[in-house]
Coordinates of C-alpha atoms in Angstrom, one line a residue:
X1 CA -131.9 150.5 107.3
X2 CA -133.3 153.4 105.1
X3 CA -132.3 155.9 107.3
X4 CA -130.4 157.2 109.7
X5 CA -131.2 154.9 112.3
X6 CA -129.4 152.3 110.6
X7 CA -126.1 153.8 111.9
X8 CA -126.9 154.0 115.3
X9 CA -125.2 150.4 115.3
X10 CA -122.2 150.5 116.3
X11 CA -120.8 147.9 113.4
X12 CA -123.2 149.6 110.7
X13 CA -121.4 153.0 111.7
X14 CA -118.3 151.8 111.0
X15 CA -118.7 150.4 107.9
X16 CA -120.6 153.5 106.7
X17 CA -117.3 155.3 108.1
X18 CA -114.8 153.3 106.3
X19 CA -116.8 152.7 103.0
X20 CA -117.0 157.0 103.3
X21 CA -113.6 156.9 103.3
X22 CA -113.1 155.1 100.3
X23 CA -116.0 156.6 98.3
X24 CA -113.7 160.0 99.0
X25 CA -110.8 158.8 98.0
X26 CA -112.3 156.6 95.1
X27 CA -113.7 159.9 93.8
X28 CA -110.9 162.3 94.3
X29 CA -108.9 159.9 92.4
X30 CA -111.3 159.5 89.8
X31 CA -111.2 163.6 89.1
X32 CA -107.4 163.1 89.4
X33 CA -107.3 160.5 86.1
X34 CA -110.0 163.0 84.3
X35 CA -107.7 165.7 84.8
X36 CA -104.2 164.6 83.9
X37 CA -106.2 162.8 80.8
X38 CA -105.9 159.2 81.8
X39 CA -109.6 158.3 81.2
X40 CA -111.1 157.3 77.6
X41 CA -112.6 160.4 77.4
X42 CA -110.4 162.6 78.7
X43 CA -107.6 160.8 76.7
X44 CA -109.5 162.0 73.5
X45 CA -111.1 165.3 74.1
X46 CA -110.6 168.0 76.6
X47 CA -111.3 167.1 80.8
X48 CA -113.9 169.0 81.3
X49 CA -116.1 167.1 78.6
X50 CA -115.2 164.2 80.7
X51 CA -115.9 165.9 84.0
X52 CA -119.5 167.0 82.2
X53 CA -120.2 163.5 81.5
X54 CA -119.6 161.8 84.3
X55 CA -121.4 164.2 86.7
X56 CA -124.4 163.8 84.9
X57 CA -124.3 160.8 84.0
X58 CA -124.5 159.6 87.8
X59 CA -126.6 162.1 88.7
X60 CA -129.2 160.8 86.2
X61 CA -128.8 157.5 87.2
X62 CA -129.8 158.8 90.6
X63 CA -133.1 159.6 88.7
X64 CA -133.2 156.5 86.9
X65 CA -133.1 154.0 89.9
X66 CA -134.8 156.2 91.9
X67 CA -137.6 156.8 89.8
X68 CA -138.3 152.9 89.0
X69 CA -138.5 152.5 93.0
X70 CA -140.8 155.5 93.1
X71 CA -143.1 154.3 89.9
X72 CA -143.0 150.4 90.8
X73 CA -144.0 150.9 94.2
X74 CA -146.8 153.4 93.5
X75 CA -148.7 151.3 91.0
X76 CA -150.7 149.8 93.2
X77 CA -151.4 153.0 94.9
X78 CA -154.6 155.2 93.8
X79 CA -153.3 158.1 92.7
X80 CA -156.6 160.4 93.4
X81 CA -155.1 160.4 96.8
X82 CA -151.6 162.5 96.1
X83 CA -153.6 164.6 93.1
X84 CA -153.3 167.5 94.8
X85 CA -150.2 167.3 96.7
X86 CA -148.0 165.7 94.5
X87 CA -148.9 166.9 90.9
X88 CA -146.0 166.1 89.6
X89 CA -146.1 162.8 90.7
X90 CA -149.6 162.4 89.7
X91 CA -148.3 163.2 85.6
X92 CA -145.7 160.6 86.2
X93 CA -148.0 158.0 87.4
X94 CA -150.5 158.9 85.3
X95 CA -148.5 157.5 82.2
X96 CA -147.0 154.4 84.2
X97 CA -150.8 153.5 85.4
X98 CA -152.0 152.9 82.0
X99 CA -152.5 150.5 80.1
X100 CA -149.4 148.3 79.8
X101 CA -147.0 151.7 80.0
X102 CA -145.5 150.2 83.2
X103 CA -143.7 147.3 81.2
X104 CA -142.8 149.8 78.6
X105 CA -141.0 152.2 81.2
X106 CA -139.0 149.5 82.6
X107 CA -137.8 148.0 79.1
X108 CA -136.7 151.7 78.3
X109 CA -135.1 151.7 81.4
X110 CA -133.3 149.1 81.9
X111 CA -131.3 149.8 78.9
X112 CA -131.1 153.6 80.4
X113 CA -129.1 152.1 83.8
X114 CA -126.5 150.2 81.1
X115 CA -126.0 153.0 79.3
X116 CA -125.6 155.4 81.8
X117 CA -123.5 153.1 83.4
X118 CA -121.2 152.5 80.4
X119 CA -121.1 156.4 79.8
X120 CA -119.5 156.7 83.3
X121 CA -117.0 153.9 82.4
X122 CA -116.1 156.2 78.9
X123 CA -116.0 159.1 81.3
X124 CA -114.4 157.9 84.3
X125 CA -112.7 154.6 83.8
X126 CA -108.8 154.7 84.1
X127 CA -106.9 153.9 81.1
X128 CA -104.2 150.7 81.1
X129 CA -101.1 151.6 82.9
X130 CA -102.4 154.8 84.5
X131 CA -100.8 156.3 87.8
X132 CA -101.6 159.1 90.0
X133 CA -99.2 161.7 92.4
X134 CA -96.9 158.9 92.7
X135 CA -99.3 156.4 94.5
X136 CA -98.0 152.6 95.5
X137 CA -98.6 150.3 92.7
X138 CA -100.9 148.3 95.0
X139 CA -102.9 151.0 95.1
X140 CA -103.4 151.5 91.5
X141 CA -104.1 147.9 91.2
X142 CA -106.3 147.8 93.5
X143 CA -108.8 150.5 92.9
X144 CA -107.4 151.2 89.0
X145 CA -107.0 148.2 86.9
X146 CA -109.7 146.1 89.2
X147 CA -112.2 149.1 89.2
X148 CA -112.8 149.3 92.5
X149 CA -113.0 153.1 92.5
X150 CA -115.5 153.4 89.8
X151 CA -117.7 150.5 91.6
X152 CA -118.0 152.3 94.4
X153 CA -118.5 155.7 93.2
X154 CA -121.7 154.4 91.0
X155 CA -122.8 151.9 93.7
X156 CA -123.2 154.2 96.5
X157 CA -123.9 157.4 94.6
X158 CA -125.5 156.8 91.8
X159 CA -127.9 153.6 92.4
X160 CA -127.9 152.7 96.2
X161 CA -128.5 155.7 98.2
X162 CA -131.3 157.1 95.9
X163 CA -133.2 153.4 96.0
X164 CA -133.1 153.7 99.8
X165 CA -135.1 157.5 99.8
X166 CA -136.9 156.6 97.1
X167 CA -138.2 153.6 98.8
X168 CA -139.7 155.4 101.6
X169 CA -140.4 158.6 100.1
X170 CA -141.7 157.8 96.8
X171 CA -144.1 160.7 96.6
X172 CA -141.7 163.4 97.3
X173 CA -138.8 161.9 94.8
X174 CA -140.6 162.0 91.8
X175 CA -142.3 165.1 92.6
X176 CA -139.9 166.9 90.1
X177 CA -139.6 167.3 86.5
X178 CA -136.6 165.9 86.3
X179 CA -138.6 162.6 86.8
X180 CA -141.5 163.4 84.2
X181 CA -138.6 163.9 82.0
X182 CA -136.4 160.9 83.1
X183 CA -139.6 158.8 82.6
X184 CA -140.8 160.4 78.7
X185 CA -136.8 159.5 78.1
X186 CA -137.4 155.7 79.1
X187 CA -140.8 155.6 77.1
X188 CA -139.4 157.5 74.3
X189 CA -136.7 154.8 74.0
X190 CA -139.1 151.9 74.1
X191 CA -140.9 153.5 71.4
X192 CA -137.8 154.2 69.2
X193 CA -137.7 150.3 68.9
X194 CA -134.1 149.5 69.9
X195 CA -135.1 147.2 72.6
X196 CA -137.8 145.5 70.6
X197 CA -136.1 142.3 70.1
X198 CA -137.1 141.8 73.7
X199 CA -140.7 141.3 72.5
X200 CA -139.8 138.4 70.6
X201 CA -137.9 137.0 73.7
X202 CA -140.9 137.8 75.5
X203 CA -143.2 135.8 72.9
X204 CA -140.4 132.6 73.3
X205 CA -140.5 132.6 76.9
X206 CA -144.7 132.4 77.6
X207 CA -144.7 129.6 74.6
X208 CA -142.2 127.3 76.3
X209 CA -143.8 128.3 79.7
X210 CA -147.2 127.3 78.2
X211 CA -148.9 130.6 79.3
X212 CA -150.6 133.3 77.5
X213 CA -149.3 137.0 78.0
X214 CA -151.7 138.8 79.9
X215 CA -152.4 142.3 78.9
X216 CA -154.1 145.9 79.7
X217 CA -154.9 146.8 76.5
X218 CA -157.2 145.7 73.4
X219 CA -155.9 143.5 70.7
X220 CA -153.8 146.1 68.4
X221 CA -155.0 147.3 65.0
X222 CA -153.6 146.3 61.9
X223 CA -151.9 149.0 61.6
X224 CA -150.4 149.0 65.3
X225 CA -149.1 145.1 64.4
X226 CA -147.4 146.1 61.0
X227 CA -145.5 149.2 63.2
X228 CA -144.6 147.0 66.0
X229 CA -143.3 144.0 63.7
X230 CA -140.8 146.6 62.2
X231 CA -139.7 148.0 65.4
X232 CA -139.1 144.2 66.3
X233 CA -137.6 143.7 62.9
X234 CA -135.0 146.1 63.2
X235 CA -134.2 146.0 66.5
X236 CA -133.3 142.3 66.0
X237 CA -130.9 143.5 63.0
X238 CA -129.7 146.6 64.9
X239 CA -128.6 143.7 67.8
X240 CA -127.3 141.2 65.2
X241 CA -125.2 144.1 63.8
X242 CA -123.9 144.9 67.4
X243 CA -122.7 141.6 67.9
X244 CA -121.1 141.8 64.4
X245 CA -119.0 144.8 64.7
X246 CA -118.6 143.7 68.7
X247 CA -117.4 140.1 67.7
X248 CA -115.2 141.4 64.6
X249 CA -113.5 143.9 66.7
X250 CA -112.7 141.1 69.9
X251 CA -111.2 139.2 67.1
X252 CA -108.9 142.0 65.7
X253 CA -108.1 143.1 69.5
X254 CA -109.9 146.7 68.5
X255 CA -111.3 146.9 71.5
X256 CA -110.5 148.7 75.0
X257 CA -109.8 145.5 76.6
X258 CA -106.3 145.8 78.4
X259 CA -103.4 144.8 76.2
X260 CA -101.7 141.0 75.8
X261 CA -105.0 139.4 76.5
X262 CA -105.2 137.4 73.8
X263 CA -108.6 137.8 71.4
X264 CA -110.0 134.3 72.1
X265 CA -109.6 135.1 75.8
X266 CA -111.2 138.5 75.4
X267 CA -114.1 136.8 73.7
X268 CA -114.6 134.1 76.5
X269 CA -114.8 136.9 78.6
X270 CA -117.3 138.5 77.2
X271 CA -119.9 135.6 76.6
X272 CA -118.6 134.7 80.8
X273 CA -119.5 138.3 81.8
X274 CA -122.4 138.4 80.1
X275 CA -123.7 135.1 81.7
X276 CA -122.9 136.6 85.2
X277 CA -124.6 139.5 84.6
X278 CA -127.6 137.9 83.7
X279 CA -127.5 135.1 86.2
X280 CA -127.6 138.1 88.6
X281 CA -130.6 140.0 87.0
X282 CA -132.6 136.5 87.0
X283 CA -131.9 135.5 90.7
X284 CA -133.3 138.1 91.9
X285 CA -136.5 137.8 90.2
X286 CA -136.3 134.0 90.9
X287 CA -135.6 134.6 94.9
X288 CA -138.6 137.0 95.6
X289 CA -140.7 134.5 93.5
X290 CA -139.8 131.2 96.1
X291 CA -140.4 133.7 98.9
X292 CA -144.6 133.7 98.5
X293 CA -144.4 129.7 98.1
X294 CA -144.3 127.0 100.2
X295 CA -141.0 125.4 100.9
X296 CA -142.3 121.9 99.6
X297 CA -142.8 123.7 96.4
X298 CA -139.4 125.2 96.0
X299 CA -138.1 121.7 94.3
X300 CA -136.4 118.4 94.6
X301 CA -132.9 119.4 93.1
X302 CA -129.9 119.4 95.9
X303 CA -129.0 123.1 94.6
X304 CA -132.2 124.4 95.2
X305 CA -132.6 123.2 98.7
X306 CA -128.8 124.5 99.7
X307 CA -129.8 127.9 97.7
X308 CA -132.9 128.2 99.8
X309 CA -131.6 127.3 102.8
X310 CA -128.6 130.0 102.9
X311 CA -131.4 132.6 101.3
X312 CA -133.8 132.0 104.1
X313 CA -131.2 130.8 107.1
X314 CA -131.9 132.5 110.8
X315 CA -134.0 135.3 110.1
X316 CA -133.9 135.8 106.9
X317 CA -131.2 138.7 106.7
X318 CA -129.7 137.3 103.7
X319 CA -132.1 137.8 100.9
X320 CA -131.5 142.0 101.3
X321 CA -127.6 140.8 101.9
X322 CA -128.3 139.2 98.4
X323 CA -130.0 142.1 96.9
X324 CA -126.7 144.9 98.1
X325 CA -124.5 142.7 97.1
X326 CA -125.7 141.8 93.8
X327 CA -125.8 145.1 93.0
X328 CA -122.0 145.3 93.2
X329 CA -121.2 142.4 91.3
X330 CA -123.6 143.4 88.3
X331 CA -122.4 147.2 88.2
X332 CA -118.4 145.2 88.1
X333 CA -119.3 143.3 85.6
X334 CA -121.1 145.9 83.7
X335 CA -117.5 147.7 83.7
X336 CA -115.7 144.7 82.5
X337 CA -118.4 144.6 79.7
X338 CA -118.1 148.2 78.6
X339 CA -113.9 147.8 78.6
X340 CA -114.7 144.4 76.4
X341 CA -117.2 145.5 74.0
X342 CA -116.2 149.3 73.9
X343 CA -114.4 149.5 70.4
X344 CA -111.1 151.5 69.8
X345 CA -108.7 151.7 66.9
X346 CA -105.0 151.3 67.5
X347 CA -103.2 154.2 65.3
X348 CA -102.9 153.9 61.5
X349 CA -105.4 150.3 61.5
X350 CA -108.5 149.9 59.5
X351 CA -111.9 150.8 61.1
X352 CA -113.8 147.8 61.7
X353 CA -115.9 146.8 58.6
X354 CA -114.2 149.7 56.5
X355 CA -116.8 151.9 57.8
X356 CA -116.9 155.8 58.2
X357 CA -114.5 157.3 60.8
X358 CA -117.6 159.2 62.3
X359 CA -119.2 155.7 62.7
X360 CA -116.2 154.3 64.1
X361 CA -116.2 157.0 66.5
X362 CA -119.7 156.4 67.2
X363 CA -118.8 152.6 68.1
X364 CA -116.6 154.4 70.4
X365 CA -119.6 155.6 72.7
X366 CA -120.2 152.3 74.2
X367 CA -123.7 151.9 72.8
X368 CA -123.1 148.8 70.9
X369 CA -122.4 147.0 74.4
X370 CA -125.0 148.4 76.1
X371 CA -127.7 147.6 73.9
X372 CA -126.5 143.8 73.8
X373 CA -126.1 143.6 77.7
X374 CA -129.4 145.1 78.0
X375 CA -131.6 142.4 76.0
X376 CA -129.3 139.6 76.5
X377 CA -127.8 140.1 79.8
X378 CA -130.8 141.6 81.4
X379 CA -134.2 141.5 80.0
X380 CA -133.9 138.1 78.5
X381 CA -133.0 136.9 81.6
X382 CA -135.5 138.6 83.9
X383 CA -138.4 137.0 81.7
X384 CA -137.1 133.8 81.7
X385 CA -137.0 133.8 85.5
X386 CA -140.5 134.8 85.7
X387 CA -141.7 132.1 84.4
X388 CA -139.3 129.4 85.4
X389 CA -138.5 130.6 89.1
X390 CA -137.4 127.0 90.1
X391 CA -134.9 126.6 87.4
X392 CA -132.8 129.0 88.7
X393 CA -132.6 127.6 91.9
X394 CA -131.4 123.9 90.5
X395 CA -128.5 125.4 89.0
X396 CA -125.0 125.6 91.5
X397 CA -124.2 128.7 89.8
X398 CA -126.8 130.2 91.5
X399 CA -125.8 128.9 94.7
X400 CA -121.9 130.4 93.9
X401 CA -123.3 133.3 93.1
X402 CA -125.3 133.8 95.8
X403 CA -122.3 133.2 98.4
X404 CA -120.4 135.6 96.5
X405 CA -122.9 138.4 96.8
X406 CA -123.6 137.9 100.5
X407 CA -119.6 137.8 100.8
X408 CA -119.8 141.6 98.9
X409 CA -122.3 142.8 101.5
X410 CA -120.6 142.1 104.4
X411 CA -117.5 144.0 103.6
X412 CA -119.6 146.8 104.0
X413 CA -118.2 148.8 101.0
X414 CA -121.7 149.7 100.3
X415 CA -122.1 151.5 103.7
X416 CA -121.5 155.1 102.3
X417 CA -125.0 154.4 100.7
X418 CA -127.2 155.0 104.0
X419 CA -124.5 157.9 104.7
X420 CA -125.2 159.6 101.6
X421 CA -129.1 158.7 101.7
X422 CA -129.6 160.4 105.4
X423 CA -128.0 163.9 103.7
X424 CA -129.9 163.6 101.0
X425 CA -132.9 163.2 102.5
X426 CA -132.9 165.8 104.9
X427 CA -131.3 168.4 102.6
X428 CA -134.5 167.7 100.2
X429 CA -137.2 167.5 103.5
X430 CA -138.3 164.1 102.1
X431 CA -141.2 162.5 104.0
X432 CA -142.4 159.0 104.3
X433 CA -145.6 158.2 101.6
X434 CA -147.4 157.6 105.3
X435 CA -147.6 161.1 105.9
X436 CA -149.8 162.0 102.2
X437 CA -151.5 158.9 101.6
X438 CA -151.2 156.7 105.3
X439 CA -150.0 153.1 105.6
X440 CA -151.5 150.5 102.9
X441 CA -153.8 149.2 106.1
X442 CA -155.4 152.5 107.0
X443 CA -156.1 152.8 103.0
X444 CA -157.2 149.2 102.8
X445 CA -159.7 150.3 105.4
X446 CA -161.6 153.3 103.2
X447 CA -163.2 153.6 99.9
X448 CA -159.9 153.9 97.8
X449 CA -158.0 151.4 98.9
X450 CA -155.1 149.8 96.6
X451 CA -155.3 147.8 93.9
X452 CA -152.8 145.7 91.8
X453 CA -154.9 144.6 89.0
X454 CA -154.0 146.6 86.5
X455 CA -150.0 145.8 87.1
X456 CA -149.1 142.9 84.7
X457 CA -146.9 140.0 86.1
X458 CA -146.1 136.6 85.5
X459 CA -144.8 134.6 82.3
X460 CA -143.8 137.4 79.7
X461 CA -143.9 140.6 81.8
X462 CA -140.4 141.6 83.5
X463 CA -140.0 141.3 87.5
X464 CA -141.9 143.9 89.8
X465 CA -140.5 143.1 92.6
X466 CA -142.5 145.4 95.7
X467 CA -144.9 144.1 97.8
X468 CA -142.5 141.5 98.9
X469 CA -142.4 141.3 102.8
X470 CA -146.1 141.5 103.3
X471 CA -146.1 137.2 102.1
X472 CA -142.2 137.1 103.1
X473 CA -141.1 133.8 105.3
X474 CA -142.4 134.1 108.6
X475 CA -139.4 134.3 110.6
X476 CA -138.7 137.3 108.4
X477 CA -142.0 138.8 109.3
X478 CA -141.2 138.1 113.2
X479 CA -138.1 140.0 113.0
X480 CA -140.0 143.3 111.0
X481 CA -142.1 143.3 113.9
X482 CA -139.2 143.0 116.5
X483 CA -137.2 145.4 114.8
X484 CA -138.7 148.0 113.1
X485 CA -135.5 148.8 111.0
X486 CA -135.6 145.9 109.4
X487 CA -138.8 146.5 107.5
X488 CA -137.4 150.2 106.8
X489 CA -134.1 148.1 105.4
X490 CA -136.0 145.8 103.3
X491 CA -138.3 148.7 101.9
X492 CA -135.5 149.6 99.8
X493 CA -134.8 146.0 98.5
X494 CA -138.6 146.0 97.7
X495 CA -138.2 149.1 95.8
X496 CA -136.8 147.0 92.5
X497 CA -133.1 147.6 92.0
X498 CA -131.3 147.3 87.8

């Protein structure tokens, strides 16, 4: 379902028709807030610093999925073989290849996709009460206050459709320098320390799973230790601080959260959201892990069996149903986080903590809720799934959740994804990594065939979730080879999505 072909059924077609329809309409109405100022942005400075921001904003974050598809899926891949066809490429993969840079890249960006993400909610996202050209109030509701419109705008253009091409066509998508810069970004924020405190999650979770943290490079020097203890050191105060001024501003209802919700309520909110949000990044981490094992190993609990037996039911459509639809619920959510964490000051109160106006303003941005949702609603959740997998099947949270996400897919508001993905791909003249560097048998076959070792996994190390479907469930496998489209489908669920 990568392609076009996934239209040619009949039901597929119409929901990429319909879901086309209201990615239009989401995004025509979305312009309309940003010009008539009734967007947080656009509410506060001129419309076209809003329109700026939005555009891209999403268009980076086309970069930013696409390019962990791209780099995830190539690691295995020896890149002697693109050298001289994809030099770009090469660069990129270059950096991801060695040592433990792969882990690094991904714990940049991870907290690039929230806060891109949140800077499209500041950009984009409707203010309380707002109306447009006279439309019904169910309207409004519906795709205003619930956030419909900004779902679906970010969903289908800014994540979905790009995982699908890159997927496929990871050679030619990061064959741009627009990806070597998207990818020094991501390393350049690891390095800065912000996201450091994950370390020390990382360090918690292989102690209590028992396991040591497997590693490409040599033990660090003394110096390298003292400069990656302060990075840690700080990050865990810059975090503690986020949750101050985040907490304190809840508390005083100084936030963006929509008025008469009370601030106890706000708060509960926030913790729930949170949770949801990393339930989400865990399960899916915790669902391609059951997938390699046997299903006597898959645990005793009740939950865990009714989990595994909707995730593999028939032939096994609903773990990619999972993956589409979780994508939706985690981008809502996400939303719902920004409008709770993101702070504003009603007219003539205090800034929070007496501080400066230009760091009041700065709280303003967003940033303090995205750097808490990405260690603590995301990373610290992905590593604890890596290593307890099973756990996360015994809970019935995980079973609601699961429901609720195949429920999403099926709507088909996602649709306009493959729509926008087929355009894209033959505007840009992508082709399939078969045609550079053949299929991973015919390499398997000669003297540089791939090799995984140097990719770190397990206890400690966030998810990489290709190379899924080659140990998937076998009625999975049956269908792949029945229907071609469905390996092209589950190529971009491979591909890792945020």
């Amino acid at each position: 379902m990568g392609d076009s072909s996934a239209l040619s059924n009949p039901l597929n077609a119409f929901k990429g028709f319909y879901s086309m329809c209201l990615l239009i309409f989401s995004v025509v109405c979305i312009m309309g807030l940003i010009a008539t100022r009734q967007t947080n942005l656009s509410a506060d400075s001129h419309p076209a610093a809003a329109y700026v921001l939005i555009w891209v904003a999403i268009l980076w974050l086309t970069m930013v999925e696409g390019g962990q598809a791209s780099l995830v899926g190539l690691a295995p891949v020896n890149k002697e073989l693109y050298r001289d066809s994809h030099p770009i490429s090469y660069k990129c993969t270059s950096i991801t290849n060695k040592g433990d840079n792969l882990d690094r890249y991904l714990l940049g960006r991870q907290f690039m996709v929230v806060f891109v993400v949140f800077s499209v909610n500041v950009s984009g996202g409707p203010l309380g009460g707002a109306t447009l050209w006279g439309m019904p109030d169910w309207v409004i509701t519906v795709f205003f206050q619930t956030g419909l419109a900004m779902i679906l705008f970010t969903c289908n253009v800014g994540q979905l459709n790009t995982q699908v091409n890159a997927s496929h066509c990871m050679l030619d998508y990061i064959n741009t320098y627009f990806a070597l810069f998207t990818l020094w970004v991501a390393m350049a924020v690891e390095f800065s320390g912000l996201v450091h405190s994950s370390y020390l999650i990382q360090m918690a979770v292989a102690a209590m799973a028992g396991k040591k943290i497997e590693s490409n490079e040599d033990p660090r020097t003394p110096a390298q230790a003292a400069f990656f203890w302060i990075r840690c050191l700080y990050s865990l105060a810059i975090l503690i601080g986020c949750f101050a001024v985040t907490l304190q501003a809840l508390f005083q209802g100084k936030t963006t959260m929509w008025e008469g919700v009370p601030a106890w309520l706000a708060t509960l909110i926030f913790f729930f959201l949170m949770s949801v949000v990393g339930m989400l990044e865990g399960m899916q981490i915790a669902f391609f892990a059951v997938s390699k094992i046997q299903e006597s190993e898959r645990g005793d609990s009740r939950w865990a069996k009714k989990t595994c037996e909707l995730l593999f039911r028939g032939e096994g459509h609903n773990l990619p149903g999972f993956m589409i639809g979780r994508q939706l619920c985690v981008v809502s959510c996400m939303f719902f986080v920004a409008r709770v964490t993101s702070v504003s000051i009603p007219e003539g109160e205090d800034n929070v903590f007496g501080v400066s106006d230009g760091l009041q303003e700065f709280f303003g941005f967003g940033f303090l809720g995205a750097l808490i949702t990405t260690i603590c609603a995301s990373i610290s959740w992905q590593l604890v799934a890596s290593a307890f997998p099973i756990a996360f099947l015994s809970s019935p949270f995980t079973y609601i959740l699961l429901n609720l996400c195949l429920l999403l897919e099926a709507t088909g508001l996602c649709g306009a994804a493959w729509v926008i993905a087929a355009v894209h791909r033959k505007i840009m003249g992508y082709q399939r990594d078969e045609v550079y560097i053949g299929t991973a048998e015919e390499r398997a076959k000669g003297e540089m065939g791939d090799s995984s070792s140097h990719v770190p996994v397990g206890a400690g190390h966030m998810g990489k979730l290709p190379a899924f479907y080659e140990s998937a469930p076998k009625s999975l496998q049956k269908l792949m080879k029945k229907d071609p489209s469905v390996g092209e489908y589950l190529a971009k669920v491979e591909a890792g999505e945020s």
